Every structure is written in structure tokens, then in C-alpha cells.
Amino acid sequence: MKKVFALCLLVILNACTSPTPTIVAPSTIEKPATPIELASAAPTPSPIITPAPRATLPAPSATIVPTLAPTVTPTPALTQLTQGGCCVQPFWSADSQQVLFIDKPNAQSPSGIYGVEVNANSPSVPKLITDRVAFYTSDLKYAFSFEGEFTVIEHEGKQSRLRTQNRPVSLSPDRTRVVWNETSDFVFPIENRVTNVMLANLDGTGARKLTTALRGGASGWLDEQHLLMTQRASRDSQDILLYTFSLADGGTKELARSDRLRAGVPSRGGNWIAYTILYDEDASQDGLWLIRSDGTARSKLNFFSAFQWRDEHRLIYVPVELGAASHAFFEYDADTGARRALTNPGTTSFKIANGDWAISPDGSKIVFVSAQDSNLWLVRLP
């Protein structure tokens, strides 16, 4: 049963902490975008600059914050947005007024990104937003595509071409720079593969290697000068390190380590990072953890769940309860330790299909795909 529970939990966590890969620029840490892990692909020639040796990662300074008992808030009503079992992987418009998704409603309709108004008479007929399907930033202003060994970035009719060997890129919060990971697929054993973390200006100039990571790489931007990264501690260790990297001086700060560390997800703004550990050699380390990105505070939460960040410090989560008649949304405040129920299964019953839910950019609403009818439903949060 423990293995079954762990497998179910990992499936839900992976589904719920990953954004929609077809519409949001990978690892773009900008309010309100959700980060996406950068991928590793084909081998690439040696980059321009060799980085200085990595500094020793220091142990984090952490204070354990107690988790308070949840309080109960008024239960919001559910609103049906679509009908006919419309779609999967919904995401939000930048103004939080539309839920968007990729669809082809019928044989006569074009494939593209469609949207439904959250304040319209529901369920409503989706409208075509754009017939171009690509990677986009959360406001749909920057489009990302791939041509051979290049990543092409389009904005206001202008194109930038970056020689990334067909890797996805992560756009900086001020949208002036990008980072990406380059890993050779021809190094064996796999445990010895080293990733080059690359940086370039948005127009493709100034490309250089920032640093290297053993079996890891950059996960995304925390702010203009810091990246969130992972790597193995050494070739002799199975421990995975979660740490920050400074673009200003190349300095690193270790936040956590475990051979079972997963899901390092920054809050909006990068102040907090959530991560999970499951089946560590030290069972006391298993669970969902929060840590400040500067390492000054850390807490292990007394629940295991799928989660997403609502804002800079509030985490919304769905407890994992096998066989439960209904899912429920809860909120945890990383700054205060306060916890509250956002929905009550006794009065608001729903099931989320495949962990498919998304919080609006303004943090006031959640859209999810219903397991009962495969339609999109809305929850307005207190």
C-alpha cells in the first residue's frame, strides 16, 4: 500500500506542479507565470567561456516553522465554464478574465488557442484567440518555436534566433536575457553527464556558459540575478542538491539535499521554494518542505499533497486521500504558518481529472478539469 500511495502521489505531484508545456515559456519566473523545468536534449559544441570553479555549497541556515491547524472559510460555489467534455490543460489570460486552452472544436474549426470568459453566462461557447499554437509567455506577447538548432523568439513582429541546439529557453523576469541547458547524450554512464548552463541576451548576442551541473541544470529564474538549480552532489553520491546560483559573482547557496528530492517550485516572485522528498534513507526527511530562497527559514509541512503557488507566500494544495469521494483545496501561508480550508467536501463536491488545475494570475480563481464530465469548472477563492 505504501508503494501504491507513493506512486499515486508522484503522478499527482508531477501533473499538478507542471505548467502547460504548449503555451507558456519554459521556466519564465514572472508574475504570474508558473515555472517549467528546462529540458536537456542533443549534444552541442563547447560554449564560448569556461566558468570559474564552483564554490562549495554551504549548509542552509534554517528555522523550522510550525504548521498551524486549518481554519474553515465559507465554501465557494462551483461554476461550469464549458460543456461537451471540451479540453485539457487549461491556462489563464494575463488579466485573469479568460480561461484558455488548445482545441479544435469540430472539423470545420481551425486548431488554435480558444478561450471562455469567466464572467459570461456559463457554460459558454469558446472563442478562437489565435490559430497559432506555440510556446508563449503568460501574456501571450512572446512566442517561442524551434527551427533546426535554433530557438526562435517572436515579439511585436520582431524575431530573435538563438543557437540552442533545439533546447527550450527560460526568459528573465525583465525579458532581456535567456538561459538554457545543454547536455550531451553521448556520455556514459548517464550519472557522469554534465550540463552546461548557458546565458544570452534576448537578441542572441553575448552567448556564454555560466556554470556546469552534474546531472542537473537551471530550473528557472528567482529574480534578475539568481537562478534556481539542481545537481548531484558528486559522482560518488546519489544526493541531489537544490541551490541558488548568482549571475553577479557565480556564488552558490545550498538550500536542500536528498537522494529523493523532487519538485523544486519557486513562489511567484521567487521568495519561497516548495520541494518534496519521498523515500529518503532518513524517513524523517520525507514530506513537503518550504524554504526561503535565501535559506533563512525552512519548514516541513505536516501534509503531503499536490500544490501550486497562489502568490509570493501562499501555497494552495490538494490533499492526497486515496478513495476520497471529493477533492478539496487548502491554503498554507509560508510567512505565518496559518492554514485554512478553501472548499468543504461536505458542501462542494468535485474531482479533478489527472491533476489538471490552474490558479489565475491574480490568485482569485482556480480552473480545473472535472473527472466527472471532463468539462472546465471554476472555483472563486475567498
PDB file of C-alpha atoms in Angstrom, residues 132-246:
ATOM      1  CA  ARG A 132      -1.058  29.784 -33.864  1.00  0.00           C
ATOM      2  CA  VAL A 133      -0.097  27.087 -31.364  1.00  0.00           C
ATOM      3  CA  ALA A 134       3.330  27.739 -29.822  1.00  0.00           C
ATOM      4  CA  PHE A 135       5.118  28.327 -26.540  1.00  0.00           C
ATOM      5  CA  TYR A 136       4.053  31.693 -25.112  1.00  0.00           C
ATOM      6  CA  THR A 137       4.724  33.894 -22.117  1.00  0.00           C
ATOM      7  CA  SER A 138       1.751  34.239 -19.775  1.00  0.00           C
ATOM      8  CA  ASP A 139       0.545  37.430 -21.512  1.00  0.00           C
ATOM      9  CA  LEU A 140       0.912  35.817 -24.980  1.00  0.00           C
ATOM     10  CA  LYS A 141       3.278  38.623 -26.060  1.00  0.00           C
ATOM     11  CA  TYR A 142       6.327  36.418 -26.666  1.00  0.00           C
ATOM     12  CA  ALA A 143       6.091  33.292 -28.837  1.00  0.00           C
ATOM     13  CA  PHE A 144       8.741  30.549 -28.853  1.00  0.00           C
ATOM     14  CA  SER A 145       9.306  27.990 -31.613  1.00  0.00           C
ATOM     15  CA  PHE A 146      12.113  25.781 -32.911  1.00  0.00           C
ATOM     16  CA  GLU A 147      13.850  25.716 -36.295  1.00  0.00           C
ATOM     17  CA  GLY A 148      16.618  23.166 -36.562  1.00  0.00           C
ATOM     18  CA  GLU A 149      19.272  24.033 -33.973  1.00  0.00           C
ATOM     19  CA  PHE A 150      17.707  27.431 -33.256  1.00  0.00           C
ATOM     20  CA  THR A 151      15.116  28.657 -30.783  1.00  0.00           C
ATOM     21  CA  VAL A 152      13.109  31.463 -32.395  1.00  0.00           C
ATOM     22  CA  ILE A 153      11.565  34.158 -30.173  1.00  0.00           C
ATOM     23  CA  GLU A 154       8.969  36.491 -31.679  1.00  0.00           C
ATOM     24  CA  HIS A 155       7.720  39.732 -30.117  1.00  0.00           C
ATOM     25  CA  GLU A 156       5.788  42.558 -31.782  1.00  0.00           C
ATOM     26  CA  GLY A 157       6.781  41.388 -35.252  1.00  0.00           C
ATOM     27  CA  LYS A 158      10.484  41.017 -34.429  1.00  0.00           C
ATOM     28  CA  GLN A 159      12.422  37.747 -34.349  1.00  0.00           C
ATOM     29  CA  SER A 160      15.423  36.617 -32.308  1.00  0.00           C
ATOM     30  CA  ARG A 161      17.285  33.440 -33.237  1.00  0.00           C
ATOM     31  CA  LEU A 162      19.384  31.688 -30.599  1.00  0.00           C
ATOM     32  CA  ARG A 163      21.594  28.700 -31.358  1.00  0.00           C
ATOM     33  CA  THR A 164      20.401  26.455 -28.519  1.00  0.00           C
ATOM     34  CA  GLN A 165      20.541  23.080 -30.309  1.00  0.00           C
ATOM     35  CA  ASN A 166      16.734  22.964 -30.168  1.00  0.00           C
ATOM     36  CA  ARG A 167      16.526  23.492 -26.399  1.00  0.00           C
ATOM     37  CA  PRO A 168      13.753  25.426 -24.655  1.00  0.00           C
ATOM     38  CA  VAL A 169      14.859  28.696 -23.070  1.00  0.00           C
ATOM     39  CA  SER A 170      13.916  30.479 -19.857  1.00  0.00           C
ATOM     40  CA  LEU A 171      13.140  34.182 -20.179  1.00  0.00           C
ATOM     41  CA  SER A 172      14.386  36.518 -17.426  1.00  0.00           C
ATOM     42  CA  PRO A 173      11.790  38.493 -15.427  1.00  0.00           C
ATOM     43  CA  ASP A 174      12.744  41.743 -17.219  1.00  0.00           C
ATOM     44  CA  ARG A 175      12.640  39.906 -20.578  1.00  0.00           C
ATOM     45  CA  THR A 176      16.131  40.921 -21.664  1.00  0.00           C
ATOM     46  CA  ARG A 177      18.018  37.607 -21.265  1.00  0.00           C
ATOM     47  CA  VAL A 178      17.502  33.861 -21.569  1.00  0.00           C
ATOM     48  CA  VAL A 179      19.117  30.786 -20.054  1.00  0.00           C
ATOM     49  CA  TRP A 180      19.058  27.195 -21.256  1.00  0.00           C
ATOM     50  CA  ASN A 181      20.682  23.851 -20.503  1.00  0.00           C
ATOM     51  CA  GLU A 182      22.970  21.893 -22.830  1.00  0.00           C
ATOM     52  CA  THR A 183      23.726  18.247 -22.052  1.00  0.00           C
ATOM     53  CA  SER A 184      25.486  15.676 -24.211  1.00  0.00           C
ATOM     54  CA  ASP A 185      23.542  12.460 -24.753  1.00  0.00           C
ATOM     55  CA  PHE A 186      26.719  10.605 -25.678  1.00  0.00           C
ATOM     56  CA  VAL A 187      28.372  10.456 -22.255  1.00  0.00           C
ATOM     57  CA  PHE A 188      28.108   7.146 -20.385  1.00  0.00           C
ATOM     58  CA  PRO A 189      27.334   6.208 -17.724  1.00  0.00           C
ATOM     59  CA  ILE A 190      24.429   8.635 -17.553  1.00  0.00           C
ATOM     60  CA  GLU A 191      25.407   9.558 -13.988  1.00  0.00           C
ATOM     61  CA  ASN A 192      28.513  11.284 -15.367  1.00  0.00           C
ATOM     62  CA  ARG A 193      26.706  13.627 -17.762  1.00  0.00           C
ATOM     63  CA  VAL A 194      27.468  17.293 -17.162  1.00  0.00           C
ATOM     64  CA  THR A 195      25.102  20.090 -18.174  1.00  0.00           C
ATOM     65  CA  ASN A 196      26.328  23.465 -19.408  1.00  0.00           C
ATOM     66  CA  VAL A 197      24.038  26.276 -18.250  1.00  0.00           C
ATOM     67  CA  MET A 198      24.058  28.935 -20.957  1.00  0.00           C
ATOM     68  CA  LEU A 199      23.129  32.647 -20.886  1.00  0.00           C
ATOM     69  CA  ALA A 200      22.478  35.052 -23.784  1.00  0.00           C
ATOM     70  CA  ASN A 201      20.790  38.366 -24.465  1.00  0.00           C
ATOM     71  CA  LEU A 202      17.286  38.138 -25.878  1.00  0.00           C
ATOM     72  CA  ASP A 203      18.577  39.075 -29.345  1.00  0.00           C
ATOM     73  CA  GLY A 204      21.038  36.158 -29.256  1.00  0.00           C
ATOM     74  CA  THR A 205      24.175  38.195 -28.608  1.00  0.00           C
ATOM     75  CA  GLY A 206      26.607  37.621 -25.746  1.00  0.00           C
ATOM     76  CA  ALA A 207      26.071  33.856 -25.510  1.00  0.00           C
ATOM     77  CA  ARG A 208      28.276  32.318 -22.816  1.00  0.00           C
ATOM     78  CA  LYS A 209      28.468  29.449 -20.371  1.00  0.00           C
ATOM     79  CA  LEU A 210      27.510  30.448 -16.842  1.00  0.00           C
ATOM     80  CA  THR A 211      28.325  27.252 -14.990  1.00  0.00           C
ATOM     81  CA  THR A 212      28.080  23.462 -15.136  1.00  0.00           C
ATOM     82  CA  ALA A 213      25.945  20.979 -13.215  1.00  0.00           C
ATOM     83  CA  LEU A 214      26.407  17.242 -12.774  1.00  0.00           C
ATOM     84  CA  ARG A 215      23.162  15.519 -13.794  1.00  0.00           C
ATOM     85  CA  GLY A 216      21.234  18.745 -13.220  1.00  0.00           C
ATOM     86  CA  GLY A 217      20.848  22.276 -14.531  1.00  0.00           C
ATOM     87  CA  ALA A 218      18.876  25.505 -14.203  1.00  0.00           C
ATOM     88  CA  SER A 219      15.204  25.171 -13.288  1.00  0.00           C
ATOM     89  CA  GLY A 220      14.300  28.848 -13.655  1.00  0.00           C
ATOM     90  CA  TRP A 221      14.815  32.430 -12.537  1.00  0.00           C
ATOM     91  CA  LEU A 222      14.237  33.534  -8.935  1.00  0.00           C
ATOM     92  CA  ASP A 223      14.939  37.191  -9.772  1.00  0.00           C
ATOM     93  CA  GLU A 224      17.102  39.136 -12.213  1.00  0.00           C
ATOM     94  CA  GLN A 225      20.343  37.914 -10.636  1.00  0.00           C
ATOM     95  CA  HIS A 226      19.601  34.433  -9.285  1.00  0.00           C
ATOM     96  CA  LEU A 227      18.750  31.057 -10.805  1.00  0.00           C
ATOM     97  CA  LEU A 228      17.290  28.012  -9.085  1.00  0.00           C
ATOM     98  CA  MET A 229      19.368  24.920  -9.913  1.00  0.00           C
ATOM     99  CA  THR A 230      19.798  21.225  -9.132  1.00  0.00           C
ATOM    100  CA  GLN A 231      22.689  18.790  -9.479  1.00  0.00           C
ATOM    101  CA  ARG A 232      24.157  15.653  -7.954  1.00  0.00           C
ATOM    102  CA  ALA A 233      26.445  16.359  -5.015  1.00  0.00           C
ATOM    103  CA  SER A 234      29.313  14.392  -6.625  1.00  0.00           C
ATOM    104  CA  ARG A 235      29.968  11.341  -8.779  1.00  0.00           C
ATOM    105  CA  ASP A 236      30.339   9.329  -5.572  1.00  0.00           C
ATOM    106  CA  SER A 237      26.997  10.437  -4.151  1.00  0.00           C
ATOM    107  CA  GLN A 238      23.361   9.960  -5.136  1.00  0.00           C
ATOM    108  CA  ASP A 239      22.306  13.092  -3.239  1.00  0.00           C
ATOM    109  CA  ILE A 240      20.545  15.775  -5.279  1.00  0.00           C
ATOM    110  CA  LEU A 241      21.307  19.373  -4.321  1.00  0.00           C
ATOM    111  CA  LEU A 242      18.773  22.185  -4.612  1.00  0.00           C
ATOM    112  CA  TYR A 243      20.598  25.517  -4.651  1.00  0.00           C
ATOM    113  CA  THR A 244      20.709  29.066  -5.976  1.00  0.00           C
ATOM    114  CA  PHE A 245      23.266  30.477  -8.410  1.00  0.00           C
ATOM    115  CA  SER A 246      24.244  34.152  -8.546  1.00  0.00           C
TER     116      SER A 246
END
